[in-house]
Amino acid sequence: MSNATGGQSSGNRKLQGGARGRVLVVDDEDQLLDAYSRWLARAGFEVETATSGTAAAALLEKAEYDVVVSDISMPGLDGVSLLRLARGRDADLPVVLVTGSPELQSAIEALRSGAFDYLVKPFDLEKLSHVVERANLLHRMARLKREALNLVGGGGLGLADRTALEVSFDRALASMWMAYQPIIRVEDRALCGYEALLRSDEKALPHPGAVLDAAERLERLDDLGRHVRHLVAKRVPQNSDGALLFVNLHARDLEDPTLTAPDGPLVPYARRVVLEITERASLDDAATVRARVADLRALGFRIAVDDLGAGYAGLTSFALLEPEFVKIDMSLVRGIDANTTKRKVVGSLISVCRELGIQVVGEGVETVQERDVLVSLGCDLLQGYLLAKPDRPFPSFTW
Ligand code: C2E
Ligand code: CA
Ligand code: CA
């Protein structure tokens, strides 16, 4: 078998297996390339190889891959440049970088440049297949999300005058309270937790989206997020049955130091709190998000990806957040019993989540038919008007 050196299709080697996804492995050391690709083929992947960055770039021009594994230091086009090129063609393509030098700096550089993960040579081949498997699943997830987004589309909001807005926003903060909506476990039809949803009596900002939009325009998201966390924290002691509290975060809230500060209102209850981060907005600074999420986990918080299927259809949220929960957006749940495509996409999302060890919440369940389809697809948790509407703490529910 020969390896690709110039990118001709006849020059590259294809190892069969294939059912699990296509992987392109790039390394200028023949022996390593051989070992990696055989191992991955044994693990069930369809593997193609290239012995240089340039050869790999040529292959990327011609074919689609699910995962790229590339050495960083190669003569000519190096791994980081290859990564940039690959991501330019397919923003969702996960690239795993391999480095021979164990210095922290090269790891940081790899992750900064948007690598899915990095491995330091020599590494256990088990580890390689584990990383590739996860990358492959997340790539599938990213594709499904795009499909879901095409299926249900997006939305927008109107403008308001700044000073008037400021006054309204202050009134909204002053009159704010939190509604709670039960989230129910399918397995035993018991309470898992409540999602906290903000409410205010300010007529000019009649729903949470309007309050959030105002906060964004006025650059006062910090004030809003802090007030939400303060209000939720006051209720935790009254909720003695151990139910979890699902609290919505704006992407900006992640940067707020009070989120993790020792006197942060939710910190003492972290083990009972799941922070929901929406897919509607993209998370921009990968390195910061990664670090913040690590801090939150260390304190005991868990993470949910919210509105799956409704927003930015990228790979990043999953790779960065490694969520414990995923919430399927209600636009995918609505009428799922009468829509084969929705059923297929949601079914696949649930099975990918299961493989990743993530619990799935079906949101916005309004009818018995929607509930029953979600249950039959293996959804772990349900939330929606059928079970209970959001209300003053803490509402009861029916199945
Ligand atoms: P979300 O996080 O997706 O919350 C679920 C929304 O669906 C809530 O709307 C809830 O009242 C509504 N809902 C629940 N079950 C059903 C159902 O069966 N049918 C229908 N049609 N709707 C249902 P809500 O309370 O108006 O909140 C809207 C959005 O505002 C939330 O969407 C969330 O993105 C945001 N939000 C609410 N509270 C907060 C907060 O404290 N902080 C942040 N950052 N965002 C919040
Ligand atoms: Ca939510
Ligand atoms: Ca949601």
Coordinates of N, CA and C and ligand atoms in Angstrom, one line a residue, residues 195 248 276 280 306-308 327-330 363, ligand 3:
E195 N -37.6 24.6 35.6 CA -36.9 25.7 34.9 C -37.4 27.0 35.4
N248 N -31.6 29.8 33.1 CA -31.1 30.2 31.8 C -29.9 31.2 31.9
E276 N -28.5 26.6 31.8 CA -28.9 26.4 30.4 C -28.3 27.4 29.5
R280 N -29.0 29.5 20.3 CA -29.4 30.5 19.4 C -28.3 31.5 19.1
D306 N -29.5 24.5 25.4 CA -30.9 24.9 25.3 C -31.2 25.1 23.8
D307 N -32.5 24.9 23.5 CA -33.0 25.3 22.2 C -32.3 24.6 21.0
L308 N -32.0 23.3 21.3 CA -31.3 22.5 20.2 C -32.2 22.4 19.0
K327 N -31.7 20.3 25.6 CA -33.1 20.5 25.5 C -33.5 20.7 24.0
I328 N -34.4 19.9 23.5 CA -34.8 19.9 22.1 C -35.8 21.0 22.0
D329 N -35.6 21.9 21.1 CA -36.4 23.1 20.9 C -37.8 22.7 20.6
M330 N -38.8 23.5 21.1 CA -40.2 23.2 20.9 C -40.6 23.3 19.4
E363 N -38.9 19.8 25.0 CA -39.5 21.1 25.5 C -40.8 21.4 24.8
Ligands
CA3 CA -35.6 26.2 25.3

